[in-house]
Amino acid sequence: MGKVYYVSKNVGLGLLVLAATALATIIALSIAYDKERAKNRDKPEDGTSDSTGMPTPPTTPFIPKEPWDHYRLPESLVPVSYNVTLWPRLEPNADGLYIFTGHSAVVFRCVKETDLIIIHSNKLNLTTFNGHHAKLSGLGGAAVPTIQKSFLIVKTEYLVLQLRSRLAVGTSYVLHTEFLGELADDLEGFYRSEYTDDGMKRVVATSQMQATYARKAFPCFDEPAMKAVFNITIIHNSATVALSNGRDIDSVIDGVPVRVTTFEPTERMSTYLLAFIVTDFVNIQSTQNSNLLVRIWARRKAINDRQGDYALNVTGPILQFYERYYNASYPLSKSDQIALPDFNAGAMENWGLVTYRETALLYDPIMSSTGNKERVTTVISHELAHMWFGNLVTLQWWNDLWLNEGFASYVEYLGADYAEPTWKIKDQILLYDVHKVFAVDALASSHPLSRREDEVNDPAQISEMFNTISYSKGAAVLRMLSEFLTEPVFAKGLSVSIENTPGMHLPDTVHNIMNHWTLQMGFPVVTIDTRTGSITQKHFLLDPESVVDRPSQFNYTWFVPVKWMKTGVEQQQYWLLQKTVSGEDWVLANINVSGYFRVNYDLDNWDRLLSLLNTDHQALSVINRAQIIDDTFNLARAKIIHTTLALRTTKYLSNEREYIPWESALRNLDYYILMFDRTEVYGALQAYLKKQIQPLFEYFKIITADWTRVPTGHTDQYNQINAVGMACSMGVEGCRELIQGWYRQWMKNPHPSPIHPNLKSTVYCAAIAFGGVEEWDFAWRMFKNATLASEASRLRSAMACTKVPWLLNRYLDYTLDPTKIRKQDATSTIQYIARNVVGMPLAWNFVRAKWSYIFQQYGKASFSFSNLIHAITRRFSSEFELQELKKFKEDNLHVGFGSATLALEQAIEKTTANIKWVTENKAQVLKWFTEEST
Ligand SMILES: *[C@@H]1O[C@H](CO)[C@@H](O)[C@H](O)[C@H]1NC(C)=O
Ligand SMILES: *[C@@H]1O[C@H](CO)[C@@H](O)[C@H](O)[C@H]1NC(C)=O
Ligand SMILES: *[C@@H]1O[C@H](CO)[C@@H](O)[C@H](O)[C@H]1NC(C)=O
Ligand SMILES: *[C@@H]1O[C@H](CO)[C@@H](O)[C@H](O)[C@H]1NC(C)=O
Ligand SMILES: *[C@@H]1O[C@H](CO)[C@@H](O)[C@H](O)[C@H]1NC(C)=O
Ligand SMILES: *[C@@H]1O[C@H](CO)[C@@H](O)[C@H](O)[C@H]1NC(C)=O
């Protein structure tokens, strides 16, 4: 007990300096983890390592014999620098193929004697020299072994050269290759994106290297630790511009109409951060912040429509924020942001040339919603955070991805808050990361943040690391660390100095505290009994009967920093709370949910908290109001408390006007909707929610002067959307007419739209749900004609709202045709359809029927792929559906599930839990809603 340090509420952003050393803290942690892992590796009983320490993953019985059968490069050669020249052709060749050609010279040093050169190369046709796929020369007159044999290994994506004699340690050599590849529309490596402008098809050559696609652009040592300097040259048509990570230093006409653009040598960097683009895009730029050139690139029309202005407005300030936060100037000479019509992820932090989906960078002041604007701000903020953390300081291997993405996912809120201080955006981490990941991390099939290096080998395993645990739990755990260290210390500290900070009494070293959060999966529920004063912790599992078969060295216990208050007065923070907390007063723990855990209390205290909500909800912060709702609903799911206690937390909502608690409630009630919207419970549920949402609907009707304007507050704008959407689904009088009126008006006169951008998604979806083929076809026409990506995206989502089965089936078929739905959007469109109660069984049939096609197209590495499985199985709650799911798994074992493998296991687990939950709760839920709705 004794002294505890205090987190001042006034810790402002002004104190967020010195972050070069914050990196050091976190890197120190990660080094510690490496040691931890090394220890684990030595343990013989876990059976996952052989004596040489070479990777033999537990899931693959296959034991590699040859060095080229291993997914990891041998440690004998390290690259120093590359010359890479690429020439993409934006017109198809005689065979109708888009191609690129290129040549590369890589200087590498031999650090361990070997007669093998193994380098990544995938889907490249290599020119042969004297029958071999490459040429080898020496640097500085070194003797060069001759090549005996060269061959390609498709499975591990290698080019292998066997030499007649050994390379000498300490000597550098140069490997020359010449190659030809397809500039496919597959969104991987060097690929092509298309769009139309003035009715003309335009082709853009662009790239996505993370995680393992640089090898598809040129032969390279394609692992993050294999950093090198890259001298890039791009050959392109004179009418286009070529972009890469560095500034262009020379551009000469070399025979009409070809231009040769060379770029300054890059910093030493990882291959996954390279970017090459050839395009007819235009840019807007500013250099007002210091001498740094900041540019926003997009289609000419988008730039002319001023859709890049907002991004340009915020990029400079966010960069300045990070320079102060990291106490290090931006490492490069320019920062380009470019919006691409076809892009698989949301955005990619290529060093100096960040690529985005159009919806993540472009903002139209007239057509875009507040949500669109917030997305632009947070995505830019996330990617720019990586310019230091991730790009300058890079993790050794993909198993530590969580540090990279978790850190960026946490500080993106700080950067965005700096750019838009009135939005109170830092609170939203609760909804978008903490609560989101609690849901996943409460399953027995979850996994620790940190994985052992030898558990992550092939591209599908690497791709699987890009998941909610890495991003959101990473963010939540780092935020907790920052909160208990205090933000300035977090930003400053080497772990050594942290232990020595006067007045800071931690129960153990930072390293040991954090190991509990990173090396074991899950999180605790802290139970406070105000009658006895006892405080305990327990691993929180959503399904109490699920079996955790993953052992933890910490037995699923954590060092829990508990910030709490009593009758509105903040108390001293405890670690694992030994002191008694008793009496008549209400107690609330985990203030602002700064800790990554849930809280439960004795019933008396729950009653006190509920009555506080009903009488004076503003006595608690919005975050804690949301927490009470989210915790109780999840505790009830886990059978720790009664379901009706959770439902009771929604009663006060008729007085609630704030977004975060409402959003939290709606997300939790969404589970009830999903479980019951095909049952008799739905009528009573609808009647109750109608009663609860009505006052909010009326409130917005008044403050918007009968829907003629939008509220001024940032989150009020979001809550207005909730109010309208929910009121329409629950049948509040006046809502349907309001929506249909707007939509009909729009159908009659499409330009300009009478619907406010904030409300478009909701209005489109509801109007299409209420309507038929006429409303749908109109939306389709507007979708095909949309010049703003976020408008197209809302329409694409809204078209999935129709209740007409043949329209839904036709729409599913459209996802197979890239001229109708872009490949990047196919899986998310199927997900939208699955969200609809009528669409769900149709989408399920569709995915089962087309599994091998869908898998081939998207299965190998796409982030969205596991989301597809989640989306389709969300409603599954019957024994029959569980059997179908298991059969699907069996039937497709030969095809495989790629990056959705884990998602499928989770779906089976969740379905099992849903079945139990519905069986146990249906009767009382029906009773409660029936009683409360009258
Ligand atoms: C790339 O350029 C740097 C700087 O000019 C140079 O030191 C390096 O040798 C070049 N790399 C190759 C492969 O020639
Ligand atoms: C890389 O390109 C530069 C400039 O063209 C050239 O001087 C140098 O020799 C090249 N390096 C190698 C290893 O080919
Ligand atoms: C690469 O070579 C194979 C076999 O010759 C050929 O089928 C393929 O079309 C070539 N790739 C490209 C992009 O030309
Ligand atoms: C960008 O900033 C300028 C100057 O502050 C402002 O006038 C303009 O409205 C901003 N643009 C957007 C889209 O926010
Ligand atoms: C974990 O639990 C086991 C058995 O209950 C016990 O032997 C062991 O000491 C515990 N370890 C820790 C770190 O608490
Ligand atoms: C398509 O959009 C253009 C302007 O963006 C507009 O002039 C035209 O009328 C639209 N076509 C339809 C069918 O709405």
mmCIF file of N, CA and C in Angstrom, residues 13-50:
data_model
loop_
_atom_site.group_PDB
_atom_site.id
_atom_site.type_symbol
_atom_site.label_atom_id
_atom_site.label_comp_id
_atom_site.label_asym_id
_atom_site.label_seq_id
_atom_site.Cartn_x
_atom_site.Cartn_y
_atom_site.Cartn_z
ATOM 1 N N LEU A 13 -0.582 18.215 -23.258
ATOM 2 C CA LEU A 13 0.255 17.818 -24.370
ATOM 3 C C LEU A 13 1.585 18.545 -24.362
ATOM 4 N N GLY A 14 1.621 19.685 -23.693
ATOM 5 C CA GLY A 14 2.859 20.438 -23.634
ATOM 6 C C GLY A 14 3.993 19.628 -23.033
ATOM 7 N N LEU A 15 3.618 18.661 -22.239
ATOM 8 C CA LEU A 15 4.658 17.868 -21.585
ATOM 9 C C LEU A 15 5.123 16.693 -22.423
ATOM 10 N N LEU A 16 4.473 16.530 -23.531
ATOM 11 C CA LEU A 16 4.795 15.341 -24.313
ATOM 12 C C LEU A 16 6.027 15.557 -25.171
ATOM 13 N N VAL A 17 7.129 15.566 -24.518
ATOM 14 C CA VAL A 17 8.350 15.784 -25.254
ATOM 15 C C VAL A 17 9.232 14.559 -25.126
ATOM 16 N N LEU A 18 10.420 14.654 -25.666
ATOM 17 C CA LEU A 18 11.438 13.652 -25.366
ATOM 18 C C LEU A 18 11.135 12.254 -25.819
ATOM 19 N N ALA A 19 10.426 12.154 -26.924
ATOM 20 C CA ALA A 19 9.986 10.807 -27.197
ATOM 21 C C ALA A 19 11.008 9.935 -27.887
ATOM 22 N N ALA A 20 12.094 10.500 -28.316
ATOM 23 C CA ALA A 20 13.124 9.608 -28.838
ATOM 24 C C ALA A 20 13.428 8.594 -27.756
ATOM 25 N N THR A 21 13.334 9.076 -26.515
ATOM 26 C CA THR A 21 13.594 8.153 -25.419
ATOM 27 C C THR A 21 12.376 7.299 -25.101
ATOM 28 N N ALA A 22 11.184 7.788 -25.486
ATOM 29 C CA ALA A 22 10.017 6.917 -25.321
ATOM 30 C C ALA A 22 10.239 5.675 -26.147
ATOM 31 N N LEU A 23 10.812 5.895 -27.307
ATOM 32 C CA LEU A 23 11.146 4.744 -28.139
ATOM 33 C C LEU A 23 12.050 3.827 -27.355
ATOM 34 N N ALA A 24 13.001 4.461 -26.679
ATOM 35 C CA ALA A 24 13.944 3.643 -25.936
ATOM 36 C C ALA A 24 13.230 2.793 -24.900
ATOM 37 N N THR A 25 12.260 3.387 -24.211
ATOM 38 C CA THR A 25 11.503 2.618 -23.217
ATOM 39 C C THR A 25 10.892 1.412 -23.869
ATOM 40 N N ILE A 26 10.230 1.696 -24.966
ATOM 41 C CA ILE A 26 9.460 0.632 -25.560
ATOM 42 C C ILE A 26 10.392 -0.385 -26.187
ATOM 43 N N ILE A 27 11.443 0.108 -26.770
ATOM 44 C CA ILE A 27 12.410 -0.825 -27.332
ATOM 45 C C ILE A 27 13.034 -1.639 -26.205
ATOM 46 N N ALA A 28 13.303 -0.961 -25.084
ATOM 47 C CA ALA A 28 13.860 -1.693 -23.955
ATOM 48 C C ALA A 28 12.907 -2.812 -23.555
ATOM 49 N N LEU A 29 11.618 -2.482 -23.561
ATOM 50 C CA LEU A 29 10.640 -3.516 -23.243
ATOM 51 C C LEU A 29 10.736 -4.644 -24.246
ATOM 52 N N SER A 30 10.860 -4.267 -25.508
ATOM 53 C CA SER A 30 10.821 -5.320 -26.510
ATOM 54 C C SER A 30 12.081 -6.167 -26.455
ATOM 55 N N ILE A 31 13.170 -5.537 -26.058
ATOM 56 C CA ILE A 31 14.385 -6.331 -25.916
ATOM 57 C C ILE A 31 14.200 -7.318 -24.774
ATOM 58 N N ALA A 32 13.560 -6.785 -23.731
ATOM 59 C CA ALA A 32 13.275 -7.672 -22.611
ATOM 60 C C ALA A 32 12.429 -8.848 -23.078
ATOM 61 N N TYR A 33 11.460 -8.554 -23.941
ATOM 62 C CA TYR A 33 10.610 -9.650 -24.413
ATOM 63 C C TYR A 33 11.442 -10.649 -25.197
ATOM 64 N N ASP A 34 12.398 -10.106 -25.936
ATOM 65 C CA ASP A 34 13.227 -11.025 -26.707
ATOM 66 C C ASP A 34 13.949 -11.997 -25.794
ATOM 67 N N LYS A 35 14.418 -11.460 -24.678
ATOM 68 C CA LYS A 35 15.101 -12.335 -23.729
ATOM 69 C C LYS A 35 14.128 -13.372 -23.200
ATOM 70 N N GLU A 36 12.915 -12.881 -22.907
ATOM 71 C CA GLU A 36 11.899 -13.770 -22.389
ATOM 72 C C GLU A 36 11.645 -14.912 -23.374
ATOM 73 N N ARG A 37 11.576 -14.507 -24.623
ATOM 74 C CA ARG A 37 11.309 -15.513 -25.636
ATOM 75 C C ARG A 37 12.455 -16.499 -25.754
ATOM 76 N N ALA A 38 13.662 -15.958 -25.639
ATOM 77 C CA ALA A 38 14.825 -16.835 -25.752
ATOM 78 C C ALA A 38 14.741 -17.891 -24.650
ATOM 79 N N LYS A 39 14.294 -17.432 -23.475
ATOM 80 C CA LYS A 39 14.144 -18.385 -22.379
ATOM 81 C C LYS A 39 13.155 -19.472 -22.747
ATOM 82 N N ASN A 40 12.017 -19.023 -23.295
ATOM 83 C CA ASN A 40 10.998 -19.997 -23.665
ATOM 84 C C ASN A 40 11.532 -20.983 -24.678
ATOM 85 N N ARG A 41 12.343 -20.457 -25.581
ATOM 86 C CA ARG A 41 12.842 -21.314 -26.643
ATOM 87 C C ARG A 41 13.710 -22.437 -26.084
ATOM 88 N N ASP A 42 14.364 -22.121 -24.965
ATOM 89 C CA ASP A 42 15.265 -23.130 -24.413
ATOM 90 C C ASP A 42 14.532 -24.281 -23.752
ATOM 91 N N LYS A 43 13.290 -24.005 -23.381
ATOM 92 C CA LYS A 43 12.541 -25.064 -22.721
ATOM 93 C C LYS A 43 12.293 -26.201 -23.691
ATOM 94 N N PRO A 44 12.781 -27.389 -23.381
ATOM 95 C CA PRO A 44 12.612 -28.482 -24.339
ATOM 96 C C PRO A 44 11.167 -28.967 -24.412
ATOM 97 N N GLU A 45 10.401 -28.807 -23.312
ATOM 98 C CA GLU A 45 9.115 -29.502 -23.286
ATOM 99 C C GLU A 45 8.065 -28.880 -24.210
ATOM 100 N N ASP A 46 8.304 -27.640 -24.682
ATOM 101 C CA ASP A 46 7.236 -27.100 -25.515
ATOM 102 C C ASP A 46 7.295 -27.619 -26.947
ATOM 103 N N GLY A 47 8.362 -28.358 -27.216
ATOM 104 C CA GLY A 47 8.370 -29.153 -28.432
ATOM 105 C C GLY A 47 8.295 -28.390 -29.732
ATOM 106 N N THR A 48 8.547 -27.084 -29.690
ATOM 107 C CA THR A 48 8.408 -26.328 -30.919
ATOM 108 C C THR A 48 9.756 -25.926 -31.502
ATOM 109 N N SER A 49 10.826 -26.309 -30.839
ATOM 110 C CA SER A 49 12.115 -25.916 -31.377
ATOM 111 C C SER A 49 13.020 -27.134 -31.451
ATOM 112 N N ASP A 50 13.830 -27.165 -32.464
ATOM 113 C CA ASP A 50 14.818 -28.224 -32.464
ATOM 114 C C ASP A 50 16.122 -27.652 -31.905
#
